[in-house]
XYZ file of C-alpha atoms in Angstrom:
334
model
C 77.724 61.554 95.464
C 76.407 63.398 99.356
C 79.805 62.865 100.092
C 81.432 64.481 96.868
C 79.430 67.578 97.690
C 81.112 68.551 100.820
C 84.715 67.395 100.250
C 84.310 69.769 97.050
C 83.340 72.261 99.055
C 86.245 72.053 102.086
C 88.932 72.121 98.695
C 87.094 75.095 97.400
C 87.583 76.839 100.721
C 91.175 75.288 101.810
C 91.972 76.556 97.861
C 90.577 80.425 98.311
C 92.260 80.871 101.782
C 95.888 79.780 100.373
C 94.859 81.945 97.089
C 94.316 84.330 99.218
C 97.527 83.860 101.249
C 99.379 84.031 97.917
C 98.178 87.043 96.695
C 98.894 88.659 100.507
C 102.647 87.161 100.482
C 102.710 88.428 96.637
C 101.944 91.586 98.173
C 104.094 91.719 100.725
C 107.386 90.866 98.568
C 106.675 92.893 95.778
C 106.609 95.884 98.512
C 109.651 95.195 100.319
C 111.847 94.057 97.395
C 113.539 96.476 95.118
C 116.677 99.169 94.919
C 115.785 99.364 98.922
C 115.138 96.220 100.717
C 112.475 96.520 103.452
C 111.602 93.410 105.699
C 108.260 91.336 105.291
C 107.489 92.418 109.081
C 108.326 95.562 108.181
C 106.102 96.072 105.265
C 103.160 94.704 107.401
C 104.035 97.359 109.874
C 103.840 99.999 107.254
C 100.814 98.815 106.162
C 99.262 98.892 109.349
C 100.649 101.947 110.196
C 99.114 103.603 106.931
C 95.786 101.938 107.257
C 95.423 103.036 110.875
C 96.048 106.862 109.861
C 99.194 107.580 112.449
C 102.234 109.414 111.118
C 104.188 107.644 108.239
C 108.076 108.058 108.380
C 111.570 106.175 107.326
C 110.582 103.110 104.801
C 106.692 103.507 105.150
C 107.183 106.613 102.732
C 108.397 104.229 100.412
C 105.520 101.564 101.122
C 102.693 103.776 100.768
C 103.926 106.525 98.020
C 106.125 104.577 95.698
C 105.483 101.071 95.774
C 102.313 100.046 96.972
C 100.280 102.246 94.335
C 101.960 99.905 91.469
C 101.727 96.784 93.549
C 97.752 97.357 94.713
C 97.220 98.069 90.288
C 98.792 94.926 88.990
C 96.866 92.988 91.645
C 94.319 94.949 90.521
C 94.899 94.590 86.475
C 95.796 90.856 86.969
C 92.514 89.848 88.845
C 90.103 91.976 85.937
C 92.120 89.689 82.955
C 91.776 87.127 84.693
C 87.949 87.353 85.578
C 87.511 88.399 82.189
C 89.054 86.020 79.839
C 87.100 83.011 82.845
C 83.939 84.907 81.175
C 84.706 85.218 77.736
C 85.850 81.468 77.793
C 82.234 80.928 79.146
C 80.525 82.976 76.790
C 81.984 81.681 73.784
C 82.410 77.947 75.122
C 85.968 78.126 73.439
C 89.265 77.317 75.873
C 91.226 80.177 74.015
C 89.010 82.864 74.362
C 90.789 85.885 76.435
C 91.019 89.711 76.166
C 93.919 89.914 74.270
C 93.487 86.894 72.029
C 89.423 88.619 70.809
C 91.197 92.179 70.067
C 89.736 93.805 73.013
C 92.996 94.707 74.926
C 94.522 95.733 71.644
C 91.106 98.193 70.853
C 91.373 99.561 74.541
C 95.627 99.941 73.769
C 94.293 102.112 70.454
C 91.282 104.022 72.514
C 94.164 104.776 75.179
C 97.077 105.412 73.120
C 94.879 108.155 71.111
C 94.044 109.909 74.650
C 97.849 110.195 75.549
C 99.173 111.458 72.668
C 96.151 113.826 71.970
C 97.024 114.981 75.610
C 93.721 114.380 77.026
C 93.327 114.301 80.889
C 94.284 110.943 82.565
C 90.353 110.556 83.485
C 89.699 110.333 80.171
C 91.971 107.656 79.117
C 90.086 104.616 80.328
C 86.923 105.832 78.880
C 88.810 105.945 75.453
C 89.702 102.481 75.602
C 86.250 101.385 76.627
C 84.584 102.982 73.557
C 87.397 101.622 71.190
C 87.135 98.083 73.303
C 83.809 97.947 72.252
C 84.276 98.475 68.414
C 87.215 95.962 68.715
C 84.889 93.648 70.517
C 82.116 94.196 68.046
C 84.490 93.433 65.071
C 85.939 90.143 66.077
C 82.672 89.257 66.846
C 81.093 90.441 63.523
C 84.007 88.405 61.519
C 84.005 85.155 63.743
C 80.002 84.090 63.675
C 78.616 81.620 61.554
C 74.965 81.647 62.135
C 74.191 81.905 66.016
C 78.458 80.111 66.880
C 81.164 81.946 67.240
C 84.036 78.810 65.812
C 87.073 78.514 67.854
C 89.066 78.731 64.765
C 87.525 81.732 63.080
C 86.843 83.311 66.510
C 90.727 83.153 67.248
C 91.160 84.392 63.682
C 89.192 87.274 63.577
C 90.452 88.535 67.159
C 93.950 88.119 65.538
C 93.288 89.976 62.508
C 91.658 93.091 64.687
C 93.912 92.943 66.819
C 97.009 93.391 64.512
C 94.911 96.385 62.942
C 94.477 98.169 65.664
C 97.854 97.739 66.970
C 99.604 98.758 63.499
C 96.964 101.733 64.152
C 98.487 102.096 67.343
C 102.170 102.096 66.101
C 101.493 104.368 63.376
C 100.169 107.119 66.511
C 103.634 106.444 68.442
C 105.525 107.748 65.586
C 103.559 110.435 65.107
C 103.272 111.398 68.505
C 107.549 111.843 68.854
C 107.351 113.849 72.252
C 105.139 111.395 74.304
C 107.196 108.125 72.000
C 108.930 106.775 74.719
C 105.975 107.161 77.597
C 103.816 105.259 75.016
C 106.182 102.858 73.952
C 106.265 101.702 76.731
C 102.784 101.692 77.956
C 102.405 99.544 74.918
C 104.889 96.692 76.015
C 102.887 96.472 79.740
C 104.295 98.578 82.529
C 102.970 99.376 85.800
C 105.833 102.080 86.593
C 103.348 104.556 86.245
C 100.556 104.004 88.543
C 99.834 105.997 91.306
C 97.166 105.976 93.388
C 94.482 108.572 91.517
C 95.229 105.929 88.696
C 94.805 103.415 91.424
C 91.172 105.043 92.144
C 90.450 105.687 88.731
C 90.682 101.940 87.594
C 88.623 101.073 90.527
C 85.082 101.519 89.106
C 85.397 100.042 86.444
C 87.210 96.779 87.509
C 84.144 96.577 90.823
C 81.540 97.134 88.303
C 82.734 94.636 85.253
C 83.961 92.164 87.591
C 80.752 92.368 89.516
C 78.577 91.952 86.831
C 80.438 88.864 85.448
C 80.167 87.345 89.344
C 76.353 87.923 89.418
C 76.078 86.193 85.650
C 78.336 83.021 87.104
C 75.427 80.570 87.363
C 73.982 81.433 83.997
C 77.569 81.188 82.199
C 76.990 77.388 84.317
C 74.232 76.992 82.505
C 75.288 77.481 79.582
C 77.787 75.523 79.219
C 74.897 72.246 78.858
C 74.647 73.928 75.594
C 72.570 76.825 73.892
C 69.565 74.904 73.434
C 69.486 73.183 76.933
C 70.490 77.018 78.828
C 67.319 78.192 76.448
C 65.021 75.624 78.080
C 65.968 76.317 81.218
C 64.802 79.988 81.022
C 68.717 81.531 80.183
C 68.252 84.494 77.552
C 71.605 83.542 75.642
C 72.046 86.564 73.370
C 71.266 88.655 76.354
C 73.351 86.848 78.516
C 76.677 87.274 75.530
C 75.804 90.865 75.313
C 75.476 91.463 79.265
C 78.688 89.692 79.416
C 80.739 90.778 76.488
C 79.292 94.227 77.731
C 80.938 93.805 81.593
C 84.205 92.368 80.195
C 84.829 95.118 77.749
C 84.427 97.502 80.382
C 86.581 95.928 83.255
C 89.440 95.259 80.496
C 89.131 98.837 79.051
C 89.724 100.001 82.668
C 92.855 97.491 83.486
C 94.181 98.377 80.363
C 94.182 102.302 80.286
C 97.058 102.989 82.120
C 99.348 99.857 82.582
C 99.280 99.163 78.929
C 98.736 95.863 76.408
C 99.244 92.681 79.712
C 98.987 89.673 77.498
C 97.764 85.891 78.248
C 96.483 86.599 81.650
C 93.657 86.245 80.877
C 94.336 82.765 79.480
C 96.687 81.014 81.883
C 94.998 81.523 85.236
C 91.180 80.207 84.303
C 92.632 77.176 82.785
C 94.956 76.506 86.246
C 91.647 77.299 87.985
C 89.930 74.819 86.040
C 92.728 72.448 86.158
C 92.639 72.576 89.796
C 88.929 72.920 90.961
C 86.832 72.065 87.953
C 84.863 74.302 85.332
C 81.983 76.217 87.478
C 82.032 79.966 87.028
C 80.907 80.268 90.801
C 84.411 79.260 92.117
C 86.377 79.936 88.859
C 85.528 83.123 88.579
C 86.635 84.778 92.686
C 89.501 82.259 92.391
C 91.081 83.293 88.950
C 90.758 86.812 90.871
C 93.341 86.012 93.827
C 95.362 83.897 91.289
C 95.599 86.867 88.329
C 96.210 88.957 91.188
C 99.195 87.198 92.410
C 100.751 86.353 89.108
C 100.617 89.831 88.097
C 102.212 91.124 91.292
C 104.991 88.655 90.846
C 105.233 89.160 87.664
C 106.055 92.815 87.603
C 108.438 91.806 90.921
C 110.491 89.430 88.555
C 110.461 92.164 85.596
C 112.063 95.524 87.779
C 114.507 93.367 89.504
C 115.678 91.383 86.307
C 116.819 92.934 82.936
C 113.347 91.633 81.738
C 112.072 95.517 82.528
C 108.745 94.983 81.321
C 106.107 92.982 82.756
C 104.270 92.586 79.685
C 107.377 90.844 78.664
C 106.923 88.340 81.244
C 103.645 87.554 81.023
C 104.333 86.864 77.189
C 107.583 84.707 77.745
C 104.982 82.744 80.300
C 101.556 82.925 78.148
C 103.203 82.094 74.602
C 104.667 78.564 75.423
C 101.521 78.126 77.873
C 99.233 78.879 74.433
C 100.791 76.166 72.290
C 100.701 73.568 74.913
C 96.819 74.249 75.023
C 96.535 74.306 71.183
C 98.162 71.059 71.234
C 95.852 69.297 73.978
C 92.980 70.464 72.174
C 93.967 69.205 69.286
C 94.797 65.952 71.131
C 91.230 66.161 73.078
């Protein structure tokens, strides 16, 4: 068992520095590859160049103002889902917990979609999803508990049933809204075509400060997982603890959602290949569903603008739907 303790802890950090090499080459390729092809050593060039303030010309134009905005947000979007659905899996002590699964990303879709067509300043998007994230949140929740549990059955029920409300809600503002239809259309399918970097900045916030939060809460969601009554008698505050959490999550997914649009299943497949690969604790599968979502999402979006795919909500749903019934079926199994 002294043994165990260390060997753990060299795979733990062997596993974050080639996450972290995964997300960089995710990077890099998703920078260099499209209409124009730029070279890996190129691309690091630009990005030096850029970072170090000196003057930007030929293919570093295309680096810094077209494609690194959009490749910087779904590294961005992917590690919040990610992070998120880790923490709601936590919280609810239910494998098939994730933003879009509870309603949340379909509530922030609704809170966002309202803000576009209404016109509203692009600041103001992502704190329209939050509010509407939070009344999605608060339904599926409201639905889904029996007593002081949340069911894995109902829970998954209820977070279906919101969120095919609010995305009929949703569809019933795109056809109203006839001049922004096709801009919200496809904000609705996933698309990180339109970021740029004040979106970049905007998004920022609130992905530091939910993330954060959920980071600082990792040992308690350990904790919990011995079970309510055994995190209670060791001094955990579990209703605080789901509303602190539920709180954080809702924010950071309001914020990755606002302006890239309804990413599905993120949030589900990375935790569980975190899991898979380094065991349960929120302390390492928490940063390391980060780099992970981070470079899924970046390849993702790669494989969707340079194959008739288009979308990369698309992909992430071709990926996440046969992903979700394998895991129904090994917890049926288990």
């Amino acid at each position: 068992m002294q043994a165990a303790a260390p060997r753990r802890g060299l795979g733990v950090g062997l596993g974050t520095l080639l996450l972290a090499a995964l997300l960089l080459a995710a990077v890099v390729l998703g920078t260099g590859l499209g209409s124009v092809t730029i070279p890996p050593g190129e691309v690091l060039g630009a990005l030096w160049r850029g970072a170090t303030r000196q003057a930007l010309e030929g293919n570093d134009v295309i680096v810094w103002q077209i494609r690194l905005p959009r490749v910087v947000m779904g590294a961005l979007v992917g590690a919040s889902l990610s992070v998120c659905g880790g923490a709601f899996q936590g919280v609810f002590r239910n494998p098939l917990a994730d933003p879009y699964l509870l309603g949340v990303a379909s509530g922030s879709a609704l809170g966002a979609t309202v803000a576009i067509v209404a016109g509203w300043p692009r600041a103001l998007i992502p704190v329209s999803a939050l509010l509407t994230a939070l009344v999605a949140v608060a339904c599926t929740l409201s639905l889904a508990r029996e007593g002081r549990r949340f069911p894995p059955t109902r829970l998954i029920l209820a977070g279906v049933v919101v969120g095919s409300v609010l995305s009929a809600a949703t569809t019933a503002l795109i056809l109203r809204g006839e001049d922004r239809a096709r801009q919200v259309l496809a904000y609705t399918l996933g698309d990180l075509g339109f970021s740029g970097w004040r979106d970049v900045l905007t998004v920022l916030p609130y992905a530091a400060l939910g993330c954060g939060a959920l980071l600082l809460l990792a040992r308690a969601l350990d904790t919990l997982q011995l079970g309510e009554l055994t995190a209670r008698s060791l001094g955990v505050p579990v209703e605080r603890l789901r509303l602190i959490a539920v709180l954080a999550a809702s924010l950071a997914t309001a914020g990755a959602v606002a302006y890239v649009g309804v990413i599905g299943f993120v949030g589900l497949i990375v935790p569980h290949m975190i899991r898979l690969a380094f065991g349960p604790g929120h302390r390492t599968l928490l940063p390391l569903s980060a780099l992970l979502g981070g470079a899924l999402l970046v390849g993702a979006d790669l494989l969707a603008r340079t194959t008739p795919l288009s979308q990369v909500g698309i992909v992430t749903t071709l990926l996440g739907g046969p992903f979700f019934l394998w895991l129904l079926r090994k917890e049926r199994h288990d």
